Coordinates of N, CA and C in Angstrom, one line a residue:
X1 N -61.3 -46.8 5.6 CA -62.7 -46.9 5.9 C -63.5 -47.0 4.6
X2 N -63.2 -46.6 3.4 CA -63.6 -46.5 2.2 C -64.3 -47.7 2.3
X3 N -63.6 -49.3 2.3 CA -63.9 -50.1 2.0 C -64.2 -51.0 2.9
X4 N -65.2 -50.6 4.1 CA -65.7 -51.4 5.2 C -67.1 -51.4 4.9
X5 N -67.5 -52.1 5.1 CA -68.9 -52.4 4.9 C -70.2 -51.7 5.6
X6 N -70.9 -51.4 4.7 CA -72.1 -50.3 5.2 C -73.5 -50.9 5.4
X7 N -74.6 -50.7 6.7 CA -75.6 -51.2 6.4 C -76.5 -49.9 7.1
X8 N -77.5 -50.2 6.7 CA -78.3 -48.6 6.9 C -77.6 -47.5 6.7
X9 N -76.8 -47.3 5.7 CA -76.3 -46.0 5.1 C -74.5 -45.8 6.1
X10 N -74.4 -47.0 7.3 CA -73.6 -46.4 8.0 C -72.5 -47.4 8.2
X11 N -71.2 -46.8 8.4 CA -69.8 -47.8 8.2 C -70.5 -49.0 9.4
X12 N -70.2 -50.3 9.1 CA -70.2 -51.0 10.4 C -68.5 -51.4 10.9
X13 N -68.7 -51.0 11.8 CA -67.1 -50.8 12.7 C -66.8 -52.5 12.7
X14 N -65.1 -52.7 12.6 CA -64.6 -53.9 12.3 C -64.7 -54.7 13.4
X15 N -65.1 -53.6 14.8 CA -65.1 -54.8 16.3 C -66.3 -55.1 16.4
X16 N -67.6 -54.5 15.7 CA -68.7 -54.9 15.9 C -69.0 -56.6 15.4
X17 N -70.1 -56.8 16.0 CA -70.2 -58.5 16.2 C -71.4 -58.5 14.2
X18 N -71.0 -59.5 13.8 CA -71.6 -59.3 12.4 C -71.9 -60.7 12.0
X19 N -73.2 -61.3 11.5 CA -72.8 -62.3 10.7 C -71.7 -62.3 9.4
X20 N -71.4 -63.3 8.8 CA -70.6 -63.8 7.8 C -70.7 -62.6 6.7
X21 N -71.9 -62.6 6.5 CA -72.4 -61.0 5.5 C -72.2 -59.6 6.3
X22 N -71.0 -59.0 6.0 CA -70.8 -57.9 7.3 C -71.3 -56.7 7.2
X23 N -72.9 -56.5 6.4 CA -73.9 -55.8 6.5 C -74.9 -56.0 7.2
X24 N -75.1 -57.0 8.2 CA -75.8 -57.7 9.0 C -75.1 -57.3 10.6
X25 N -75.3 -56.2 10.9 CA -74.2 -56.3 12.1 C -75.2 -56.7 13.2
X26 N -75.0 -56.6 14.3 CA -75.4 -56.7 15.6 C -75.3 -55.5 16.3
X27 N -76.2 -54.0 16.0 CA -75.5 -53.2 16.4 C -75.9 -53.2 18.6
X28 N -74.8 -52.6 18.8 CA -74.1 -53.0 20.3 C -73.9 -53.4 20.8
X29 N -73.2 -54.6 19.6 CA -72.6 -55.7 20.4 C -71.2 -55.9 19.7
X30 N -70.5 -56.5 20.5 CA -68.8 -56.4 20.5 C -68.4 -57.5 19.7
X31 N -67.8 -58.3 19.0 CA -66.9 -59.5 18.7 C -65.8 -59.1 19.2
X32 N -65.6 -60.2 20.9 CA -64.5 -60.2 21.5 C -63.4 -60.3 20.7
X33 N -63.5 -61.6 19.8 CA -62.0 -61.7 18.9 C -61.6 -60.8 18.2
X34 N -62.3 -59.8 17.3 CA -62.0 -59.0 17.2 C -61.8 -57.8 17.8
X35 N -61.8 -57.6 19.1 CA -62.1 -56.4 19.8 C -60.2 -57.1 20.8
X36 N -59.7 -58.0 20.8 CA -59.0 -58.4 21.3 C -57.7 -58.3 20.3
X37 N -58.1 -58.5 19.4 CA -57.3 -58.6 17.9 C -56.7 -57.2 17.6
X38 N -57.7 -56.0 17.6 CA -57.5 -54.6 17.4 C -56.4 -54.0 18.4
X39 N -56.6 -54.6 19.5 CA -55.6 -54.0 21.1 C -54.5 -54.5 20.4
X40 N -54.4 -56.0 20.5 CA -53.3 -56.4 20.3 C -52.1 -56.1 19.2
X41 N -52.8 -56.3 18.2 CA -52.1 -55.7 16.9 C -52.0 -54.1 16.4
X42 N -52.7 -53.1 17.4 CA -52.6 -51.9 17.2 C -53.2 -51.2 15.7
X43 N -54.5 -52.1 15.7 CA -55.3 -51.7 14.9 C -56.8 -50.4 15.0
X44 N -57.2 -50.4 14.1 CA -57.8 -49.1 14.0 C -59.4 -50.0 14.9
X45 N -60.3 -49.4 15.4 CA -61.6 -50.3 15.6 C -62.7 -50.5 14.6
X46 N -62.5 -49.5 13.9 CA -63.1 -49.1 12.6 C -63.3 -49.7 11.5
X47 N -62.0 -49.6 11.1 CA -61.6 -50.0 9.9 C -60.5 -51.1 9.8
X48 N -60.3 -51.6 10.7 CA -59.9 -52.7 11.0 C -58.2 -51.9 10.3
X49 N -57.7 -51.3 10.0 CA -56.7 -51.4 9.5 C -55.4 -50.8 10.5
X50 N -54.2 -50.7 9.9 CA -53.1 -50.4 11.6 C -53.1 -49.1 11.6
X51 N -53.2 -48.2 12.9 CA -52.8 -47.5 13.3 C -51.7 -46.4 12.7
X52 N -52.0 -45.5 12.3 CA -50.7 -44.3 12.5 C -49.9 -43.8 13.3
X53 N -48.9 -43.1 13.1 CA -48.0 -42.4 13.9 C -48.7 -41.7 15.2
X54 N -49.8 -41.1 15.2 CA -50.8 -40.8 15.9 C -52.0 -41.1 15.5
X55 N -52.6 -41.6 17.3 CA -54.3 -41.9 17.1 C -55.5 -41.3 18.0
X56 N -56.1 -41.7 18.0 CA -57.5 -40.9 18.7 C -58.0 -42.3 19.7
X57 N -57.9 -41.8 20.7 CA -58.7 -42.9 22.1 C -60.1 -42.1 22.0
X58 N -61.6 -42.9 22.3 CA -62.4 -42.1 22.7 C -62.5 -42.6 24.1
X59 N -62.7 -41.3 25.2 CA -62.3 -41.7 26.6 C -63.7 -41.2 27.6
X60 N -63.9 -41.7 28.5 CA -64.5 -41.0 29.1 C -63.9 -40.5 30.8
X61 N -64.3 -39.5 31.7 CA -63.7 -39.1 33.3 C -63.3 -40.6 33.6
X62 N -64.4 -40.9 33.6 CA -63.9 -42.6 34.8 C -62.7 -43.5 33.8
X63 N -62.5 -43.7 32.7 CA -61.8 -44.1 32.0 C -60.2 -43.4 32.7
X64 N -60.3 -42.1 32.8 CA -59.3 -42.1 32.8 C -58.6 -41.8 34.1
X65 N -59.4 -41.6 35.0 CA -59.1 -41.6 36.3 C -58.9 -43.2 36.9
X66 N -59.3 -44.1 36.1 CA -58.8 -45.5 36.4 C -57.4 -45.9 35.4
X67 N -57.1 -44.8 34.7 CA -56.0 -44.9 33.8 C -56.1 -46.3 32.7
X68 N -57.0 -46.0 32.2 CA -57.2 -47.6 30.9 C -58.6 -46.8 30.0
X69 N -58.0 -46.9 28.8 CA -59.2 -46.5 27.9 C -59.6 -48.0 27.0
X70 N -60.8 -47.9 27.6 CA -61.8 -49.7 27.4 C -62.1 -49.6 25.7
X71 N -62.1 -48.3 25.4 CA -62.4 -48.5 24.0 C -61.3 -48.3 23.0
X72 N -60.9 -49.2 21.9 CA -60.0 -49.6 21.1 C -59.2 -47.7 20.3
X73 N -58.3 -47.7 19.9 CA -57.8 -46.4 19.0 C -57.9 -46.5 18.1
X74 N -58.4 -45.3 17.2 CA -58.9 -45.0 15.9 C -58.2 -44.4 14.9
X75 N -58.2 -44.4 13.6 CA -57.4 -43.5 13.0 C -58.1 -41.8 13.5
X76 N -57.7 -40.8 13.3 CA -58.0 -39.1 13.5 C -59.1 -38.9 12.3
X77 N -59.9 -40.1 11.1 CA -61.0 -39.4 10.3 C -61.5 -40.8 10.4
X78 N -60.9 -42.0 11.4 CA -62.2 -42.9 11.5 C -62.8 -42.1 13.1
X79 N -62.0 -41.4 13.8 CA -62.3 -40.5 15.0 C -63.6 -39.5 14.2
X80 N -63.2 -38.6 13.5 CA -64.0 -37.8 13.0 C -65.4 -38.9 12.8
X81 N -65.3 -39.4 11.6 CA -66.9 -40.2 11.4 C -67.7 -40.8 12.5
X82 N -66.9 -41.3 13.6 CA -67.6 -41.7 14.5 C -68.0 -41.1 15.4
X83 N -67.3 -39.9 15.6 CA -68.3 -38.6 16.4 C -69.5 -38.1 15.8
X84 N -69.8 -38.3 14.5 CA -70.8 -38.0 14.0 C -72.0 -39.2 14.1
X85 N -71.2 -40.3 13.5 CA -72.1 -41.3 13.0 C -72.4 -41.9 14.4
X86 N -71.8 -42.2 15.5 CA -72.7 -42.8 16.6 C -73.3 -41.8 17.3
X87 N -74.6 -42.5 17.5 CA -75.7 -41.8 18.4 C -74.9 -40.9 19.9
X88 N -74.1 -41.7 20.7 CA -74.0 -41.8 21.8 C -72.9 -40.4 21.8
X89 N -71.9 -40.8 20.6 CA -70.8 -39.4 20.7 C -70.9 -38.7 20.4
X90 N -72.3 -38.3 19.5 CA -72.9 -37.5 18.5 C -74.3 -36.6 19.8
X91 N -73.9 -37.3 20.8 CA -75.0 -36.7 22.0 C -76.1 -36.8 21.7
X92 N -76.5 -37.4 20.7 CA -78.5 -37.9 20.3 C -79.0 -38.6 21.4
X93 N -78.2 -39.3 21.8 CA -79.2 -40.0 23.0 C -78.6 -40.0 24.8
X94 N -79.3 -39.6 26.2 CA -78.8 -39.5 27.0 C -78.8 -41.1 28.0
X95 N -79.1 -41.9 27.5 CA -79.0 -43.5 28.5 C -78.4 -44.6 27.4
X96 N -77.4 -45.1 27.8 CA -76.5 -46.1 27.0 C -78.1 -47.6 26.9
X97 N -77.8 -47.7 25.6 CA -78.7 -48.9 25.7 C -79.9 -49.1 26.1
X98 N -80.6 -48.4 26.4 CA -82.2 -48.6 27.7 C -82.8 -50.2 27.3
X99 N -82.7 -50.2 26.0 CA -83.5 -51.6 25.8 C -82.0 -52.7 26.0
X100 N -80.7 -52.3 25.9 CA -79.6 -53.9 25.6 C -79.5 -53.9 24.4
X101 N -78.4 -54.2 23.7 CA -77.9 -54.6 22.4 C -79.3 -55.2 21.5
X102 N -79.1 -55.3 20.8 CA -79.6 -56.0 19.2 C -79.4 -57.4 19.8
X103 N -80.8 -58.2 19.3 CA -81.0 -59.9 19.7 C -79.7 -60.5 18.8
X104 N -79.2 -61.5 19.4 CA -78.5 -62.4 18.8 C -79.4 -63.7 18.1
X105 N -79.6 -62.9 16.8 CA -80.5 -63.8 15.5 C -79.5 -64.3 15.0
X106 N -80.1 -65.8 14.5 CA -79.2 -66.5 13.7 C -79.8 -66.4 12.2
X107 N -79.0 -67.0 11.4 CA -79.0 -66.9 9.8 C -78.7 -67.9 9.2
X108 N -79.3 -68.2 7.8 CA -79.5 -69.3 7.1 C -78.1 -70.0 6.8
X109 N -77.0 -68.6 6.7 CA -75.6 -69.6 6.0 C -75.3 -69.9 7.4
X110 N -74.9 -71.8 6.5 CA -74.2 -72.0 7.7 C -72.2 -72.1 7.8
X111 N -72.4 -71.5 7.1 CA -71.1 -71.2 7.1 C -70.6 -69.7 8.4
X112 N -71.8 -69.5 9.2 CA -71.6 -68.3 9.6 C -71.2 -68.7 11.4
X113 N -70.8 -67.5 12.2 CA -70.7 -68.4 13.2 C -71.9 -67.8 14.1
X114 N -72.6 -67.3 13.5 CA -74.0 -66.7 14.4 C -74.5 -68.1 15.5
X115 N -74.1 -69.3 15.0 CA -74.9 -70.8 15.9 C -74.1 -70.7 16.8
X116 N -73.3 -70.1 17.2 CA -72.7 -70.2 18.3 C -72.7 -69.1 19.7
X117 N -73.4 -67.6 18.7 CA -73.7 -66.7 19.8 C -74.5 -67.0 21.2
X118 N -75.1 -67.7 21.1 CA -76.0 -68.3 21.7 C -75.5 -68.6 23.6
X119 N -74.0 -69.2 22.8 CA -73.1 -69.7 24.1 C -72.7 -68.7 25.1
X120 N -72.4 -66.8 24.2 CA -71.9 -66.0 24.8 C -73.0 -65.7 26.0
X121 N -72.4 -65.4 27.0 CA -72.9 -64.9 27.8 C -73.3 -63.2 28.2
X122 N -71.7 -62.9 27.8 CA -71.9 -61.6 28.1 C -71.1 -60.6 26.9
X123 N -71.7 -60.3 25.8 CA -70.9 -60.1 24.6 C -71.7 -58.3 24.2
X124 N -71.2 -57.6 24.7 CA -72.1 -56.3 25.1 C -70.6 -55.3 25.7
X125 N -70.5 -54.2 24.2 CA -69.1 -53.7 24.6 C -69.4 -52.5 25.9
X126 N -70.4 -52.4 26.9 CA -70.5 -51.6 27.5 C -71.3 -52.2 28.9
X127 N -70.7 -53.5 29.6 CA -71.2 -54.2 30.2 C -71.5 -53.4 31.7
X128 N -73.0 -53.2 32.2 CA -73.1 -52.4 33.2 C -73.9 -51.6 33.2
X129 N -73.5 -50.7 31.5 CA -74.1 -49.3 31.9 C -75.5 -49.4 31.0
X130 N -76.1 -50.3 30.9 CA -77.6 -50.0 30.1 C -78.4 -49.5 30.8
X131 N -79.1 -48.5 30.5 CA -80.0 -47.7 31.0 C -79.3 -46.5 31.9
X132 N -78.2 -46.7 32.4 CA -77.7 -45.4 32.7 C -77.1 -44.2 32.3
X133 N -77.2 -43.2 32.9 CA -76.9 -41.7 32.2 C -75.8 -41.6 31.0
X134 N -75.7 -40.9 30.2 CA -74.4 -41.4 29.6 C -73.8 -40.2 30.3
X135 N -72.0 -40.6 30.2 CA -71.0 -39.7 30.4 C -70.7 -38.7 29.6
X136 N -69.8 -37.7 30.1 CA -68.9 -37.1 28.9 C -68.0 -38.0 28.3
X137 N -68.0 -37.7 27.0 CA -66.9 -38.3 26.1 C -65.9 -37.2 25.4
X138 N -64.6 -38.0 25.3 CA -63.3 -36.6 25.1 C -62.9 -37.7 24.0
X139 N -62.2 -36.7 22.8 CA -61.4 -37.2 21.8 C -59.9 -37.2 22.4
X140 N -59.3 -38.1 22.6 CA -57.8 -38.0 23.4 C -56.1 -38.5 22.5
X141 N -55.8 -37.7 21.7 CA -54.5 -37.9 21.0 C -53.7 -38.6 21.3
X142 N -52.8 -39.4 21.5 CA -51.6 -40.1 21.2 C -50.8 -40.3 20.5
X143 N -49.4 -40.4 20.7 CA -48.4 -41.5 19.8 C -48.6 -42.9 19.5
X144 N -48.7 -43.5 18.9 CA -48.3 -44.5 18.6 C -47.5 -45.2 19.5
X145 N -45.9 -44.5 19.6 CA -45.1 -45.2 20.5 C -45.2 -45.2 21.9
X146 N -46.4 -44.8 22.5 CA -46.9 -44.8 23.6 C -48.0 -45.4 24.2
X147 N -48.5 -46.5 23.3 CA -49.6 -47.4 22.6 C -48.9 -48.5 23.5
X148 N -49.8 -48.6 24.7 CA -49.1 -50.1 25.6 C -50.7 -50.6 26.1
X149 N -50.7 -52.1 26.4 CA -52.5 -52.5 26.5 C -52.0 -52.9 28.0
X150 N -52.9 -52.4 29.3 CA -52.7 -52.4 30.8 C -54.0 -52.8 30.9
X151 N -54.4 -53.8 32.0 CA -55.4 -54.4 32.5 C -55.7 -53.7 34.2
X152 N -56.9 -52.9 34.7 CA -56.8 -52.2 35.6 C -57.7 -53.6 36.6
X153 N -57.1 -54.4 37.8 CA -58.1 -55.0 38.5 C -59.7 -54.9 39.2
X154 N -60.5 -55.1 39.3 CA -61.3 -54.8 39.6 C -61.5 -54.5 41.0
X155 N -62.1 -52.8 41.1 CA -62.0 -52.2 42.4 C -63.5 -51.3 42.7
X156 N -63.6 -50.5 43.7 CA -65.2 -49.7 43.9 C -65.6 -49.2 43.1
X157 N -64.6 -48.4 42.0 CA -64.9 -48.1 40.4 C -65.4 -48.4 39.8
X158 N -65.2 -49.8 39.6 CA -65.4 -50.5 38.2 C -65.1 -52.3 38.4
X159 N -65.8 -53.2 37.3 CA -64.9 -54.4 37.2 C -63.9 -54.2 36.7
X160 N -62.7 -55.4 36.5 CA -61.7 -55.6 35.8 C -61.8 -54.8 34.5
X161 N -60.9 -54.3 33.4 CA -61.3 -54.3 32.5 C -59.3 -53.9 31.6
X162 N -59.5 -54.1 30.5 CA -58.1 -54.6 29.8 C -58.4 -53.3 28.6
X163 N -57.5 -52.1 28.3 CA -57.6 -51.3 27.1 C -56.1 -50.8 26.7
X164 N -56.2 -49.7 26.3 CA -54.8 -48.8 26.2 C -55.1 -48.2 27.3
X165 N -53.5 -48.1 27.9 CA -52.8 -47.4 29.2 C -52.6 -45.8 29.3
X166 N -53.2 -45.2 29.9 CA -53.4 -43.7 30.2 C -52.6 -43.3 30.8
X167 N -52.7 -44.4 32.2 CA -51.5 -43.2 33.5 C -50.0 -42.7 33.3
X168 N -49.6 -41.8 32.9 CA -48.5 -41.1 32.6 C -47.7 -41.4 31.2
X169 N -48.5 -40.8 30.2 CA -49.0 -41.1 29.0 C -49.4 -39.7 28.4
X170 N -48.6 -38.7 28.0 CA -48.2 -37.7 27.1 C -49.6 -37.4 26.1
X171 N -50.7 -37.3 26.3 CA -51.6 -36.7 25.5 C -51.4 -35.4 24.8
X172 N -51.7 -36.0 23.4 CA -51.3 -34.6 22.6 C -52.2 -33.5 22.6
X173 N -53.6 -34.0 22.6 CA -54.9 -33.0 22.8 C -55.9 -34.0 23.5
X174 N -56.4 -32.9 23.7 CA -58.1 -33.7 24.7 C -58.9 -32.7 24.1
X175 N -60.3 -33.1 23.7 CA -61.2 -32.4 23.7 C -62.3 -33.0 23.6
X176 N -63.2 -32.5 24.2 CA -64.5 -33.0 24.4 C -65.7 -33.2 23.4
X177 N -65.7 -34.7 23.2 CA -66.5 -35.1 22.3 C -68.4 -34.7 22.2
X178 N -69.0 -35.2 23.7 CA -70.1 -34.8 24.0 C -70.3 -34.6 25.6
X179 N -71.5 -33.9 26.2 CA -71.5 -33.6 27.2 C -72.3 -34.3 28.0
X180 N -72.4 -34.6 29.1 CA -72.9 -35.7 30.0 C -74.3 -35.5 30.2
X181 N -75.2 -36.5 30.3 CA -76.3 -36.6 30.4 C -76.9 -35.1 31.9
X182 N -78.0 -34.4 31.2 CA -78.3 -33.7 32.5 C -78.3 -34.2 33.8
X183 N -78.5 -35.3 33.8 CA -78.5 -36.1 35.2 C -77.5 -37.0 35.2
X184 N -76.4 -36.6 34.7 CA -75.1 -37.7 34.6 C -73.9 -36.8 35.2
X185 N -72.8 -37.2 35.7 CA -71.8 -37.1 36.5 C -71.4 -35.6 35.9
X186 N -70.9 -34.2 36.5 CA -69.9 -33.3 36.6 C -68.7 -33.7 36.2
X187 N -68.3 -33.3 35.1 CA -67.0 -33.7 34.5 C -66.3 -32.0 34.7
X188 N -66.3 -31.0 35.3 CA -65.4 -30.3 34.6 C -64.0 -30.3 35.1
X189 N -63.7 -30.9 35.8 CA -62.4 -31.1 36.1 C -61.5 -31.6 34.9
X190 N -62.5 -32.1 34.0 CA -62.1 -33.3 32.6 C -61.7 -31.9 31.9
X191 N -62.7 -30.9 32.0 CA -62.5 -29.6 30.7 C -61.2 -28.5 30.9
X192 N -61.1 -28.8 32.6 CA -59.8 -28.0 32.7 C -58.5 -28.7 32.1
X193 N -58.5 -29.7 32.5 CA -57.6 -30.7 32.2 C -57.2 -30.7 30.7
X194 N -58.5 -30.5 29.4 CA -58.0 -30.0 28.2 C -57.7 -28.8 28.1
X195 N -58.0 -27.9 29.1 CA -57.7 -26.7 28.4 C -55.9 -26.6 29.1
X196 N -55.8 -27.5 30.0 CA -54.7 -27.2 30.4 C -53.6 -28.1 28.8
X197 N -54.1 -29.0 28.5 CA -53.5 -30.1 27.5 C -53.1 -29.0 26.1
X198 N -54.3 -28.2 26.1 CA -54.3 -27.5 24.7 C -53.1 -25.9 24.9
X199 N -53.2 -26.3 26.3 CA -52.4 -24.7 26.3 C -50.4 -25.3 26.8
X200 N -50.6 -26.2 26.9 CA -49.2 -27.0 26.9 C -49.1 -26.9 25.4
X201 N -49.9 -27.5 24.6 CA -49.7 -27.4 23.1 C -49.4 -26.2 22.5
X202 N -50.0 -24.9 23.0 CA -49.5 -23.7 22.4 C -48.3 -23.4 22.8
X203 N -47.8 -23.5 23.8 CA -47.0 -23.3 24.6 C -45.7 -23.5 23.6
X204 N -45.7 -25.5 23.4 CA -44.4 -25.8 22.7 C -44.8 -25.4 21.1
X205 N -45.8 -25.0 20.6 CA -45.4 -24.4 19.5 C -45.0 -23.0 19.0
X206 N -44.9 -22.2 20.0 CA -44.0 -21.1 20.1 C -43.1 -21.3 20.8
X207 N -42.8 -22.1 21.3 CA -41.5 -21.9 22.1 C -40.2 -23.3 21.6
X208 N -41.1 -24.0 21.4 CA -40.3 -25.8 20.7 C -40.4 -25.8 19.6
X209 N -41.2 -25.4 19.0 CA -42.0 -25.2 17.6 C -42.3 -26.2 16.9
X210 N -43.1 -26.9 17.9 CA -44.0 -27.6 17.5 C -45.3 -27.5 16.3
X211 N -46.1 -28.3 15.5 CA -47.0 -27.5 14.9 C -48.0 -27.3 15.6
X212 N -48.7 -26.4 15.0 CA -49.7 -25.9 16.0 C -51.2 -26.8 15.6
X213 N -51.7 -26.2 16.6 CA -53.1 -27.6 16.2 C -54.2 -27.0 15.5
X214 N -54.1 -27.9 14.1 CA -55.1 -27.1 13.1 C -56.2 -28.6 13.0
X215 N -56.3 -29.6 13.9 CA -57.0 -30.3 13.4 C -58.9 -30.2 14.0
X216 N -59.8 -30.9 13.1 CA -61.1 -30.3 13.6 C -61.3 -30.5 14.6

């Protein structure tokens, strides 16, 4: 992350949509290719670089009760910065988007492919929820070797949507990133669920001896 590029004091994430100068981002808006690129290759969303032996999903209830996490895995301190640094997991703000992404402006090089945004239609990593409540968000652990990309069909839930695969999928920790808009959905069945996660973890570290969880 050292070496990803910063504009207003803050990393701009590798799936974010950016002109050719990648201090110019488009903040809340996605570059499919890249956001496609990251699943596929098992890359960080961050920092664009590959994944470790373990990574961090950021997840939310509905995410996981449709078993597919829509949002890309992070390294465990590109996790950390982005709990801080975005508004949304940092709980600063309770309605996803109220106004919609950043305009798709074009720019002088033409070397850039901003002349073409124009064509996207729908290029918005959060298609749906603008103006609504936000959710709870959970920091959610994994292996690596359990890093598979599942496409859930579109049903009463939700549209289609293509991430990393949840359903019976060994979570090493859950914990709760931010809490749901006052007027946004009852998650606590999500909080039992970590405390049950976290006490499986104590469990095999006295008894498997496993290590114990010292991370933030």
């Amino acid at each position: 992350m050292a070496h990803s590029p910063v504009s207003a004091g803050l990393v701009v994430p590798y799936i974010t949509l950016a002109h050719r100068d990648r201090t110019r981002p488009i903040w809340g808006r996605i570059d499919a290719r890249r956001l496609g690129e990251v699943l596929d290759n098992k890359r960080c969303q961050v920092c664009g670089e590959p994944l470790d032996a373990t990574l961090v999903l950021m997840i939310r209830p509905s995410d996981y009760l449709r078993g597919v996490a829509v949002e890309p895995g992070l390294h465990p301190e590109c996790a950390w910065y982005s709990r801080r640094a975005c508004v949304m997991l940092a709980g600063h703000v309770d309605r996803y988007n109220p106004a919609g992404g950043s305009p798709l402006t074009q720019c002088w090089d033409p070397l850039c492919h901003c002349r073409f945004w124009a064509s996207v239609e729908d290029n918005d990593a959060t298609p749906g929820r603008e103006g609504k409540p936000a959710e709870a968000w959970y920091q959610a652990w994994l292996k690596l070797e359990d890093y598979r990309i599942f496409t859930v069909p579109a049903d009463e839930s939700g549209p289609a949507a293509t991430g990393i695969a949840l359903h019976r999928v060994p979570l090493l920790r859950l914990r709760k990133a931010r809490d749901p808009a006052p007027d946004g959905t009852n998650t606590e069945w999500m909080d039992i669920l970590a405390k049950i996660v976290a006490a499986r973890k104590l469990w095999n570290s006295l008894v498997v001896g496993e290590p114990a969880d010292n991370n933030p």
